[in-house]
Short mmCIF file of C-alpha atoms in Angstrom, two decimals:
data_model
loop_
_atom_site.label_atom_id
_atom_site.label_comp_id
_atom_site.label_asym_id
_atom_site.label_seq_id
_atom_site.Cartn_x
_atom_site.Cartn_y
_atom_site.Cartn_z
CA UNK A 1 -29.98 171.06 76.64
CA UNK A 2 -26.62 169.78 76.13
CA UNK A 3 -24.18 167.79 78.62
CA UNK A 4 -20.93 169.94 80.13
CA UNK A 5 -18.06 166.97 80.28
CA UNK A 6 -18.24 167.39 84.63
CA UNK A 7 -14.02 168.09 84.11
CA UNK A 8 -15.27 171.45 81.47
CA UNK A 9 -13.51 175.22 82.98
CA UNK A 10 -14.05 178.08 81.67
CA UNK A 11 -12.27 178.81 78.60
CA UNK A 12 -9.46 181.46 79.45
CA UNK A 13 -11.06 184.00 76.36
CA UNK A 14 -14.51 183.66 77.54
CA UNK A 15 -13.88 183.37 81.29
CA UNK A 16 -16.19 185.93 83.00
CA UNK A 17 -15.54 185.04 86.49
CA UNK A 18 -13.48 187.04 89.25
CA UNK A 19 -9.86 186.05 89.14
CA UNK A 20 -9.57 186.40 92.77
CA UNK A 21 -12.12 187.39 95.68
CA UNK A 22 -14.47 189.92 95.21
CA UNK A 23 -12.63 190.76 98.95
CA UNK A 24 -9.61 190.23 99.46
CA UNK A 25 -8.46 190.88 103.18
CA UNK A 26 -6.97 193.86 103.48
CA UNK A 27 -3.36 194.84 103.75
CA UNK A 28 -2.71 198.15 104.90
CA UNK A 29 1.01 198.70 105.45
CA UNK A 30 2.33 198.41 101.27
CA UNK A 31 5.46 197.54 102.73
CA UNK A 32 4.48 194.31 104.55
CA UNK A 33 2.52 191.35 104.44
CA UNK A 34 1.00 188.72 107.03
CA UNK A 35 0.02 185.10 107.38
CA UNK A 36 -1.34 183.48 106.37
CA UNK A 37 -0.99 184.13 102.94
CA UNK A 38 -2.91 181.79 101.94
CA UNK A 39 -6.41 181.04 104.52
CA UNK A 40 -7.99 178.14 103.43
CA UNK A 41 -6.57 175.04 104.05
CA UNK A 42 -4.05 174.46 100.70
CA UNK A 43 -2.46 171.58 102.96
CA UNK A 44 1.27 170.43 102.51
CA UNK A 45 2.81 172.86 99.85
CA UNK A 46 5.58 172.80 97.29
CA UNK A 47 6.17 175.62 95.13
CA UNK A 48 8.97 176.89 93.57
CA UNK A 49 9.90 179.45 91.22
CA UNK A 50 10.84 179.30 87.20
CA UNK A 51 11.87 182.96 85.88
CA UNK A 52 9.85 185.27 87.78
CA UNK A 53 6.95 183.08 88.52
CA UNK A 54 6.55 181.06 91.25
CA UNK A 55 3.81 178.07 91.59
CA UNK A 56 2.64 176.43 94.32
CA UNK A 57 1.10 172.68 94.05
CA UNK A 58 -0.79 170.85 97.34
CA UNK A 59 -2.62 167.94 98.42
CA UNK A 60 -6.48 166.86 96.83
CA UNK A 61 -7.02 163.55 98.83
CA UNK A 62 -9.87 162.61 96.69
CA UNK A 63 -11.02 165.30 95.05
CA UNK A 64 -11.64 166.20 92.14
CA UNK A 65 -9.35 166.84 89.94
CA UNK A 66 -6.90 167.21 92.37
CA UNK A 67 -3.62 168.56 92.60
CA UNK A 68 -4.33 172.01 92.62
CA UNK A 69 -1.90 174.29 90.28
CA UNK A 70 -1.24 178.43 91.81
CA UNK A 71 0.50 181.04 90.79
CA UNK A 72 1.89 184.33 91.94
CA UNK A 73 5.12 186.35 92.13
CA UNK A 74 4.96 187.80 94.53
CA UNK A 75 4.74 184.82 97.05
CA UNK A 76 2.43 186.98 99.25
CA UNK A 77 -1.19 187.17 96.47
CA UNK A 78 -1.67 183.84 94.92
CA UNK A 79 -4.28 183.01 92.41
CA UNK A 80 -5.32 179.20 91.35
CA UNK A 81 -4.89 178.52 87.00
CA UNK A 82 -5.32 174.98 87.50
CA UNK A 83 -4.71 171.38 88.17
CA UNK A 84 -2.86 168.65 86.98
CA UNK A 85 -4.72 165.95 88.12
CA UNK A 86 -8.41 165.59 86.03
CA UNK A 87 -9.52 162.19 87.46
CA UNK A 88 -7.81 159.22 90.70
CA UNK A 89 -7.62 156.07 89.34
CA UNK A 90 -8.24 153.35 90.03
CA UNK A 91 -12.00 155.13 88.39
CA UNK A 92 -13.65 152.01 89.85
CA UNK A 93 -12.80 152.61 93.53
CA UNK A 94 -12.71 156.66 93.42
CA UNK A 95 -16.08 156.38 91.73
CA UNK A 96 -17.65 157.35 95.11
CA UNK A 97 -15.65 159.28 98.26
CA UNK A 98 -12.24 158.57 100.15
CA UNK A 99 -12.13 161.12 101.37
CA UNK A 100 -8.77 160.56 103.55
CA UNK A 101 -7.28 158.75 100.59
CA UNK A 102 -5.60 159.15 96.82
CA UNK A 103 -3.20 162.69 96.28
CA UNK A 104 -1.01 163.04 99.37
CA UNK A 105 1.39 166.13 100.37
CA UNK A 106 2.80 166.24 96.34
CA UNK A 107 6.63 168.22 95.05
CA UNK A 108 6.60 170.32 92.78
CA UNK A 109 9.34 169.87 90.48
CA UNK A 110 11.29 171.63 87.19
CA UNK A 111 13.88 169.47 85.33
CA UNK A 112 14.64 169.42 81.62
CA UNK A 113 12.21 171.91 80.60
CA UNK A 114 9.19 170.09 82.15
CA UNK A 115 6.94 170.66 85.67
CA UNK A 116 7.05 167.39 87.15
CA UNK A 117 5.13 166.04 89.83
CA UNK A 118 5.23 163.86 92.42
CA UNK A 119 3.19 162.35 95.08
CA UNK A 120 2.09 159.00 97.32
CA UNK A 121 -1.07 157.19 97.33
CA UNK A 122 -0.92 155.43 100.62
CA UNK A 123 -3.35 152.10 99.10
CA UNK A 124 -1.30 152.23 95.94
CA UNK A 125 2.58 153.52 95.29
CA UNK A 126 4.75 156.84 94.57
CA UNK A 127 3.48 158.70 91.17
CA UNK A 128 4.44 161.39 88.69
CA UNK A 129 2.59 163.46 86.37
CA UNK A 130 4.34 165.97 84.11
CA UNK A 131 3.99 168.78 81.56
CA UNK A 132 5.55 171.44 78.73
CA UNK A 133 3.97 173.98 80.92
CA UNK A 134 2.28 174.51 84.14
CA UNK A 135 -1.54 174.65 82.20
CA UNK A 136 -0.56 171.86 80.86
CA UNK A 137 -1.45 169.20 79.01
CA UNK A 138 -0.20 166.90 81.82
CA UNK A 139 0.27 163.59 80.84
CA UNK A 140 -1.67 160.55 83.18
CA UNK A 141 -0.10 159.33 86.31
CA UNK A 142 3.52 156.56 85.68
CA UNK A 143 3.56 154.74 88.83
CA UNK A 144 7.17 155.03 90.03
CA UNK A 145 7.13 153.42 93.00
CA UNK A 146 4.43 150.36 94.51
CA UNK A 147 3.58 149.57 97.73
CA UNK A 148 0.95 150.79 100.10
CA UNK A 149 1.97 153.52 103.10
CA UNK A 150 4.92 154.97 100.74
CA UNK A 151 4.11 159.50 101.10
CA UNK A 152 5.46 161.66 100.84
CA UNK A 153 7.43 161.79 97.40
CA UNK A 154 10.37 164.09 96.75
CA UNK A 155 12.97 163.35 93.60
CA UNK A 156 16.36 165.70 93.10
CA UNK A 157 17.68 165.60 89.24
CA UNK A 158 21.57 166.65 90.52
CA UNK A 159 22.95 169.04 88.55
CA UNK A 160 26.19 168.94 89.64
CA UNK A 161 26.66 164.59 88.95
CA UNK A 162 23.31 164.25 86.30
CA UNK A 163 22.41 162.01 88.99
CA UNK A 164 18.97 161.64 90.04
CA UNK A 165 17.50 160.47 93.67
CA UNK A 166 14.22 160.18 94.74
CA UNK A 167 12.95 160.42 98.63
CA UNK A 168 9.58 159.28 100.63
CA UNK A 169 7.86 158.95 104.20
CA UNK A 170 6.06 156.17 105.14
CA UNK A 171 2.34 155.50 106.71
CA UNK A 172 1.80 153.60 109.37
CA UNK A 173 -1.68 153.26 109.19
CA UNK A 174 -0.58 151.24 106.43
CA UNK A 175 2.53 150.20 105.69
CA UNK A 176 2.88 149.36 110.68
CA UNK A 177 6.00 151.86 110.45
CA UNK A 178 6.77 155.35 109.31
CA UNK A 179 9.50 158.09 111.29
CA UNK A 180 11.68 157.41 109.14
CA UNK A 181 12.66 158.76 104.83
CA UNK A 182 13.86 156.08 102.05
CA UNK A 183 16.42 156.75 99.77
CA UNK A 184 15.99 155.72 96.40
CA UNK A 185 18.56 156.66 92.80
CA UNK A 186 15.98 157.51 90.24
CA UNK A 187 16.36 156.91 87.06
CA UNK A 188 16.55 160.64 84.78
CA UNK A 189 13.79 160.05 83.48
CA UNK A 190 11.19 160.08 86.26
CA UNK A 191 9.66 156.89 85.57
CA UNK A 192 11.49 154.25 88.23
CA UNK A 193 13.67 153.36 90.97
CA UNK A 194 17.37 151.99 89.96
CA UNK A 195 17.91 149.89 93.61
CA UNK A 196 15.61 148.40 96.47
CA UNK A 197 15.77 151.81 98.73
CA UNK A 198 17.83 152.29 101.59
CA UNK A 199 16.44 153.68 104.93
CA UNK A 200 19.06 157.33 105.24
CA UNK A 201 17.14 159.10 108.39
CA UNK A 202 15.19 156.74 111.20
CA UNK A 203 14.10 158.83 113.42
CA UNK A 204 14.36 156.49 115.67
CA UNK A 205 17.54 157.39 116.06
CA UNK A 206 17.03 161.52 116.82
CA UNK A 207 16.18 161.35 120.17
CA UNK A 208 12.30 163.10 121.41
CA UNK A 209 11.69 162.70 117.36
CA UNK A 210 8.02 160.92 116.18
CA UNK A 211 6.13 161.10 113.07
CA UNK A 212 8.83 162.28 110.31
CA UNK A 213 7.52 162.90 107.61
CA UNK A 214 6.95 165.28 104.38
CA UNK A 215 10.50 165.25 103.12
CA UNK A 216 11.98 167.40 100.14
CA UNK A 217 14.99 167.19 98.84
CA UNK A 218 17.31 169.65 97.37
CA UNK A 219 21.67 170.31 96.69
CA UNK A 220 23.01 173.14 98.13
CA UNK A 221 26.77 174.61 98.73
CA UNK A 222 28.16 171.39 98.27
CA UNK A 223 25.30 168.83 100.54
CA UNK A 224 21.85 166.50 100.22
CA UNK A 225 19.89 169.13 102.49
CA UNK A 226 16.07 167.13 103.37
CA UNK A 227 13.73 169.38 104.84
CA UNK A 228 11.14 167.51 107.37
CA UNK A 229 8.79 167.69 109.97
CA UNK A 230 7.99 166.50 112.56
CA UNK A 231 6.03 165.84 115.32
CA UNK A 232 2.51 165.66 114.21
CA UNK A 233 0.54 168.77 112.10
CA UNK A 234 -0.29 170.12 115.32
CA UNK A 235 2.46 169.95 117.55
CA UNK A 236 5.33 169.78 115.59
CA UNK A 237 7.91 170.67 113.87
CA UNK A 238 10.38 171.46 110.59
CA UNK A 239 13.47 169.65 111.42
CA UNK A 240 17.24 170.17 108.73
CA UNK A 241 19.07 167.54 107.50
CA UNK A 242 22.10 167.86 106.21
CA UNK A 243 24.89 165.32 104.59
CA UNK A 244 27.89 165.02 101.81
CA UNK A 245 26.78 162.31 100.52
CA UNK A 246 23.10 160.94 99.46
CA UNK A 247 23.14 157.90 101.05
CA UNK A 248 24.33 160.24 104.00
CA UNK A 249 24.87 159.66 107.29
CA UNK A 250 23.39 163.47 108.33
CA UNK A 251 23.33 166.02 110.52
CA UNK A 252 19.88 167.37 111.90
CA UNK A 253 18.26 170.80 113.70
CA UNK A 254 15.32 171.80 113.96
CA UNK A 255 14.46 174.50 111.99
CA UNK A 256 11.08 176.08 112.47
CA UNK A 257 9.51 175.37 116.23
CA UNK A 258 6.06 177.59 117.34
CA UNK A 259 7.94 178.73 120.39
CA UNK A 260 6.41 181.55 122.59
CA UNK A 261 4.09 181.58 119.32
CA UNK A 262 0.44 181.33 118.72
CA UNK A 263 1.20 179.29 115.09
CA UNK A 264 1.25 175.82 116.21
CA UNK A 265 3.43 173.10 114.55
CA UNK A 266 4.80 175.46 112.15
CA UNK A 267 6.01 173.25 109.26
CA UNK A 268 5.86 171.19 105.46
CA UNK A 269 6.17 173.44 102.89
CA UNK A 270 9.10 174.07 99.98
CA UNK A 271 12.04 176.45 99.92
CA UNK A 272 12.20 179.28 97.07
CA UNK A 273 14.95 180.78 96.30
CA UNK A 274 13.68 184.30 94.71
CA UNK A 275 15.76 186.41 91.93
CA UNK A 276 17.69 188.19 94.29
CA UNK A 277 19.24 185.75 95.33
CA UNK A 278 16.46 185.82 99.24
CA UNK A 279 15.02 182.66 100.01
CA UNK A 280 11.80 182.03 101.53
CA UNK A 281 10.64 178.80 102.96
CA UNK A 282 6.74 178.42 102.41
CA UNK A 283 4.79 176.45 105.22
CA UNK A 284 0.89 174.83 106.67
CA UNK A 285 -0.55 175.04 109.96
CA UNK A 286 -2.99 173.05 110.87
CA UNK A 287 -5.90 175.22 111.88
CA UNK A 288 -9.57 172.84 112.81
CA UNK A 289 -12.23 173.30 110.67
CA UNK A 290 -10.01 175.41 108.50
CA UNK A 291 -8.00 172.74 107.72
CA UNK A 292 -4.10 173.43 107.02
CA UNK A 293 -3.22 177.22 106.17
CA UNK A 294 -0.58 178.22 104.38
CA UNK A 295 2.55 181.26 106.17
CA UNK A 296 5.67 182.29 104.26
CA UNK A 297 8.68 182.03 106.62
CA UNK A 298 11.52 184.16 105.58
CA UNK A 299 14.69 182.60 105.40
CA UNK A 300 18.78 182.21 104.99
CA UNK A 301 21.58 180.62 105.76
CA UNK A 302 23.45 180.87 109.38
CA UNK A 303 27.51 181.24 109.49
CA UNK A 304 27.90 177.28 110.33
CA UNK A 305 25.56 177.06 107.26
CA UNK A 306 22.07 175.77 108.25
CA UNK A 307 19.36 177.01 107.35
CA UNK A 308 17.28 179.59 109.68
CA UNK A 309 14.14 180.31 109.00
CA UNK A 310 10.99 183.04 110.77
CA UNK A 311 12.33 184.80 113.76
CA UNK A 312 15.72 183.11 114.05
CA UNK A 313 14.02 179.51 114.19
CA UNK A 314 10.17 180.77 114.84
CA UNK A 315 6.86 182.20 112.96
CA UNK A 316 6.61 185.37 112.12
CA UNK A 317 2.84 186.44 111.83
CA UNK A 318 3.44 189.63 109.66
CA UNK A 319 7.18 190.32 107.73
CA UNK A 320 8.41 192.69 105.01
CA UNK A 321 7.57 191.89 101.84
CA UNK A 322 9.99 189.78 99.66
CA UNK A 323 12.06 191.75 97.11
CA UNK A 324 9.91 191.12 94.14
CA UNK A 325 7.67 193.68 92.42
CA UNK A 326 4.86 194.96 94.17
CA UNK A 327 1.70 192.96 92.72
CA UNK A 328 -1.69 194.37 93.38
CA UNK A 329 -3.85 191.55 96.07
CA UNK A 330 -5.37 188.14 94.68
CA UNK A 331 -6.46 185.24 96.12
CA UNK A 332 -7.75 182.25 94.50
CA UNK A 333 -11.51 182.84 93.80
CA UNK A 334 -14.85 182.18 95.83
CA UNK A 335 -17.58 184.17 93.83
CA UNK A 336 -19.11 182.67 91.28
CA UNK A 337 -21.86 183.23 89.41
CA UNK A 338 -21.38 179.60 86.74
CA UNK A 339 -22.22 181.51 82.86
CA UNK A 340 -23.45 179.15 81.05
CA UNK A 341 -23.58 177.25 83.69
CA UNK A 342 -19.58 175.70 84.44
CA UNK A 343 -18.15 175.63 86.75
CA UNK A 344 -14.79 177.67 88.07
CA UNK A 345 -11.90 176.62 89.01
CA UNK A 346 -12.25 176.41 93.21
CA UNK A 347 -14.75 173.96 92.19
CA UNK A 348 -14.06 170.06 93.21
CA UNK A 349 -16.51 166.61 93.50
CA UNK A 350 -15.70 164.80 96.00
CA UNK A 351 -15.25 160.95 93.39
CA UNK A 352 -14.59 161.30 90.06
CA UNK A 353 -17.71 162.74 88.45
CA UNK A 354 -20.01 161.47 85.71
CA UNK A 355 -21.54 163.28 82.35
CA UNK A 356 -23.96 164.78 83.44
CA UNK A 357 -24.12 166.15 86.93
CA UNK A 358 -23.81 169.69 85.93
CA UNK A 359 -25.85 170.52 82.62
CA UNK A 360 -24.54 173.27 80.13
CA UNK A 361 -27.20 175.84 79.58
CA UNK A 362 -27.04 179.80 78.03
CA UNK A 363 -27.88 181.73 80.97
CA UNK A 364 -25.95 181.62 84.71
CA UNK A 365 -26.56 179.12 86.51
CA UNK A 366 -24.83 176.40 87.16
CA UNK A 367 -27.44 173.35 86.95
CA UNK A 368 -27.26 169.93 88.51
CA UNK A 369 -29.07 167.20 88.37
CA UNK A 370 -31.04 165.94 91.40
CA UNK A 371 -28.62 162.73 90.97
CA UNK A 372 -31.19 159.78 92.32
CA UNK A 373 -29.00 157.91 94.63
CA UNK A 374 -29.26 154.10 95.50
CA UNK A 375 -30.33 154.07 99.11
CA UNK A 376 -30.09 150.11 100.35
CA UNK A 377 -27.11 151.74 102.26
CA UNK A 378 -28.58 154.55 103.78
CA UNK A 379 -26.16 156.75 100.66
CA UNK A 380 -28.82 158.98 100.01
CA UNK A 381 -29.14 160.51 103.79
CA UNK A 382 -25.22 161.10 103.81
CA UNK A 383 -23.82 164.14 102.20
CA UNK A 384 -20.05 162.42 102.89
CA UNK A 385 -20.79 159.65 100.30
CA UNK A 386 -22.59 160.77 98.18
CA UNK A 387 -20.03 161.64 94.99
CA UNK A 388 -21.73 164.95 93.04
CA UNK A 389 -21.62 166.81 95.82
CA UNK A 390 -19.35 170.28 94.24
CA UNK A 391 -17.06 171.68 96.88
CA UNK A 392 -14.53 174.64 97.62
CA UNK A 393 -11.87 175.08 100.73
CA UNK A 394 -14.45 176.84 103.62
CA UNK A 395 -12.17 180.49 104.07
CA UNK A 396 -9.77 180.64 107.02
CA UNK A 397 -12.19 184.26 107.71
CA UNK A 398 -14.87 185.33 109.78
CA UNK A 399 -17.36 184.97 105.86
CA UNK A 400 -20.97 185.10 104.65
CA UNK A 401 -21.69 182.72 102.76
CA UNK A 402 -25.26 183.33 100.20
CA UNK A 403 -26.66 181.87 97.28
CA UNK A 404 -29.82 181.10 95.76
CA UNK A 405 -31.54 178.18 94.65
CA UNK A 406 -34.03 177.26 92.77
CA UNK A 407 -35.53 173.74 92.59
CA UNK A 408 -37.11 172.58 89.38
CA UNK A 409 -36.87 168.82 90.39
CA UNK A 410 -40.82 168.13 90.31
CA UNK A 411 -40.95 164.05 92.30
CA UNK A 412 -40.49 163.22 96.23
CA UNK A 413 -37.71 164.29 97.61
CA UNK A 414 -35.86 165.43 95.18
CA UNK A 415 -33.97 168.17 97.26
CA UNK A 416 -30.86 170.62 96.94
CA UNK A 417 -28.86 172.16 99.43
CA UNK A 418 -25.65 174.40 100.53
CA UNK A 419 -23.44 172.10 103.39
CA UNK A 420 -21.28 172.74 105.71
CA UNK A 421 -19.00 169.36 105.34
CA UNK A 422 -16.79 167.12 107.19
CA UNK A 423 -16.35 164.15 109.43
CA UNK A 424 -19.80 166.06 110.85
CA UNK A 425 -21.64 168.03 108.62
CA UNK A 426 -25.09 170.85 108.05
CA UNK A 427 -26.88 172.15 105.08
CA UNK A 428 -29.65 174.00 104.14
CA UNK A 429 -32.41 174.14 100.72
CA UNK A 430 -35.47 172.49 99.15
CA UNK A 431 -36.92 168.93 98.93
CA UNK A 432 -40.13 168.61 97.38
CA UNK A 433 -42.94 167.54 99.30
CA UNK A 434 -44.99 163.55 98.22
CA UNK A 435 -47.73 166.47 97.62
CA UNK A 436 -46.17 168.46 94.69
CA UNK A 437 -44.93 171.12 97.93
CA UNK A 438 -41.08 172.84 98.27
CA UNK A 439 -39.89 173.36 101.61
CA UNK A 440 -37.26 174.53 103.28
CA UNK A 441 -35.07 171.86 104.97
CA UNK A 442 -32.13 172.64 107.50
CA UNK A 443 -30.66 169.21 108.37
CA UNK A 444 -27.65 167.58 109.81
CA UNK A 445 -25.03 164.28 111.04
CA UNK A 446 -23.24 163.73 113.87
CA UNK A 447 -19.87 162.29 113.11
CA UNK A 448 -20.70 159.45 113.19
CA UNK A 449 -24.41 159.26 112.34
CA UNK A 450 -25.27 157.15 109.47
CA UNK A 451 -28.04 159.79 109.18
CA UNK A 452 -29.67 163.23 109.23
CA UNK A 453 -31.69 164.42 110.90
CA UNK A 454 -33.29 167.66 110.85
CA UNK A 455 -32.41 171.33 112.68
CA UNK A 456 -35.64 173.20 112.09
CA UNK A 457 -38.77 172.26 111.51
CA UNK A 458 -39.19 172.34 107.85
CA UNK A 459 -41.28 176.00 105.56
CA UNK A 460 -43.27 175.96 102.92
CA UNK A 461 -41.03 177.78 99.92
CA UNK A 462 -43.20 179.75 97.98
CA UNK A 463 -42.06 179.75 93.83
CA UNK A 464 -39.71 176.76 94.37
CA UNK A 465 -36.65 179.64 95.11
CA UNK A 466 -34.81 180.85 98.88
CA UNK A 467 -31.92 182.19 99.42
CA UNK A 468 -29.29 179.98 101.35
CA UNK A 469 -26.99 181.79 104.42
CA UNK A 470 -24.73 180.38 105.92
CA UNK A 471 -22.06 182.65 108.39
CA UNK A 472 -18.95 181.56 109.64
CA UNK A 473 -17.69 182.64 112.85
CA UNK A 474 -14.93 182.36 114.68
CA UNK A 475 -14.10 178.62 115.22
CA UNK A 476 -15.44 177.68 112.18
CA UNK A 477 -19.19 178.52 113.92
CA UNK A 478 -21.97 178.26 111.26
CA UNK A 479 -25.10 179.94 111.47
CA UNK A 480 -27.60 179.01 108.69
CA UNK A 481 -30.15 181.41 107.54
CA UNK A 482 -32.23 181.59 104.35
CA UNK A 483 -35.04 183.92 102.80
CA UNK A 484 -38.32 183.35 101.11
CA UNK A 485 -39.13 186.30 99.57
CA UNK A 486 -40.19 187.90 102.67
CA UNK A 487 -37.23 188.50 104.53
CA UNK A 488 -33.90 187.32 105.76
CA UNK A 489 -33.95 184.03 108.40
CA UNK A 490 -31.92 182.37 111.02
CA UNK A 491 -32.60 179.00 110.70
CA UNK A 492 -32.09 176.16 113.42
CA UNK A 493 -28.54 176.38 116.62
CA UNK A 494 -25.71 177.18 115.65
CA UNK A 495 -23.49 174.59 113.88
CA UNK A 496 -19.80 174.05 114.00
CA UNK A 497 -17.99 172.51 111.66
CA UNK A 498 -15.65 170.06 111.73
CA UNK A 499 -12.72 168.78 110.14
CA UNK A 500 -12.22 165.61 108.75
CA UNK A 501 -9.32 163.23 109.13
CA UNK A 502 -7.27 165.05 107.69
CA UNK A 503 -8.78 167.51 105.16
CA UNK A 504 -10.35 170.39 106.52
CA UNK A 505 -14.18 171.34 106.12
CA UNK A 506 -15.51 172.40 103.31
CA UNK A 507 -18.35 174.08 101.03
CA UNK A 508 -20.20 171.91 98.99
CA UNK A 509 -23.36 172.13 96.78
CA UNK A 510 -25.55 169.17 95.40
CA UNK A 511 -28.73 168.27 93.84
CA UNK A 512 -30.42 164.46 95.00
CA UNK A 513 -32.91 162.55 94.40
CA UNK A 514 -34.34 158.98 95.32
CA UNK A 515 -33.90 156.08 93.96
CA UNK A 516 -36.02 155.11 90.68
CA UNK A 517 -36.09 155.35 87.08
CA UNK A 518 -36.89 157.99 86.06
CA UNK A 519 -35.10 161.63 85.54
CA UNK A 520 -35.76 164.16 88.57
CA UNK A 521 -35.16 167.30 87.76
CA UNK A 522 -32.23 170.13 87.86
CA UNK A 523 -31.80 172.66 90.71
CA UNK A 524 -30.12 175.25 89.77
CA UNK A 525 -27.98 177.77 92.77
CA UNK A 526 -26.95 181.11 90.93
CA UNK A 527 -24.73 184.37 92.53
CA UNK A 528 -22.79 182.16 94.71
CA UNK A 529 -20.57 184.68 96.99
CA UNK A 530 -18.27 184.93 100.18
CA UNK A 531 -18.30 188.03 101.97
CA UNK A 532 -15.65 189.17 104.67
CA UNK A 533 -17.74 189.73 107.59
#
């Protein structure tokens, strides 16, 4: 057996995983699409077009790899093609989960025949990476502006003047201020700023505006444009600001808000233009445990020169397709057979991974080591604090999640399972007893609890094998079950998934063992499936 580098994904030439969901949601009308176009937590999206291709990135916070990269030809059907950030820095700080830190609200741009991504780390400053192709190789992060509370940066290389600019917002939790946008002149190579910066939009001076953030900077019709949300993620709106000079003064207008629709807080995203000249706006909607799902809105420029988004400023649920070549249904993959022990691009660790957490082998199935966890702080009994949890996004529509698990770990306390993770979490799986037997266990932890509690009585698992199932219904209500070979059985009460502070709930696979010296052995997951209900 050889160790699999924890950052390694499949070679596209030999990849046997599906590039789309096994059962993408069917769309009955071939002339229209339905929102959301990405029905999972692709938070704070930004989008660009390069030729006939569209690319999107999103926040990844402390999950690794970070900065997901999605591709589409029609703005409706998207696939995940990779990540731009292999590890978070400083590595020691992100050796443990930091669920509300890391990569916040990135901006994606194309300049000088390279792709660029800028993002804010609220505790360290503004960073960028760049690459000649979307699949890389991406540079290591460059610190462009150091400081606390610097978030949501966006660059602009002005083709008219040859100047480069950068805007960013502020996080009050770190900087003590918010509701304002700061602008800088930037060195054209994107590595540094040329001035101390100036507040170019002060939300405190705009009646009714609060929590102004997430700016995206553009040049259009001889003006500088900032598209920026305000009002908070659950109830806010999308604003537009325009000025003849980069440093202002700026005029403002609300260009998208909920109105009488059921799309709450529609805002924070990016504007993109198709080859035929159509304008579109991709933004998120906060949906509780399902996180920030992505909507596509039509956009046009009104007679007064201001953008009009959606249906006269309110979100659309269905709309005619963009004027682009029709594409087959596609969505970021969820299913996985783990060929050779490798996992697909949809999976992310909850912290910087270490060699040995996953191991390569000759068959199918994810072989996770039952990592021994020091129990001096109770971390071994709290999955929110464990770094070696492999996660993917919770689907936004009702579904059943199933996987098969075999526990090979021989040491007492070795355990592995399938989890629904958030501020509160619940998992079902297998655990080795002191007498060598294996039982199905089902446990949960409430939001402020430091230790797990049993959600059901342990049940024997002959042969150390079990099929695990979670049915996720409306409002992220989760019903757990298992099958040890004598038929499926329900387990415990309904668990309602919760988000993290800014992150949607996650599906997770893990293998752990109590503190000790000897190898605790592995656990193997096979045939991971997500099926619509």
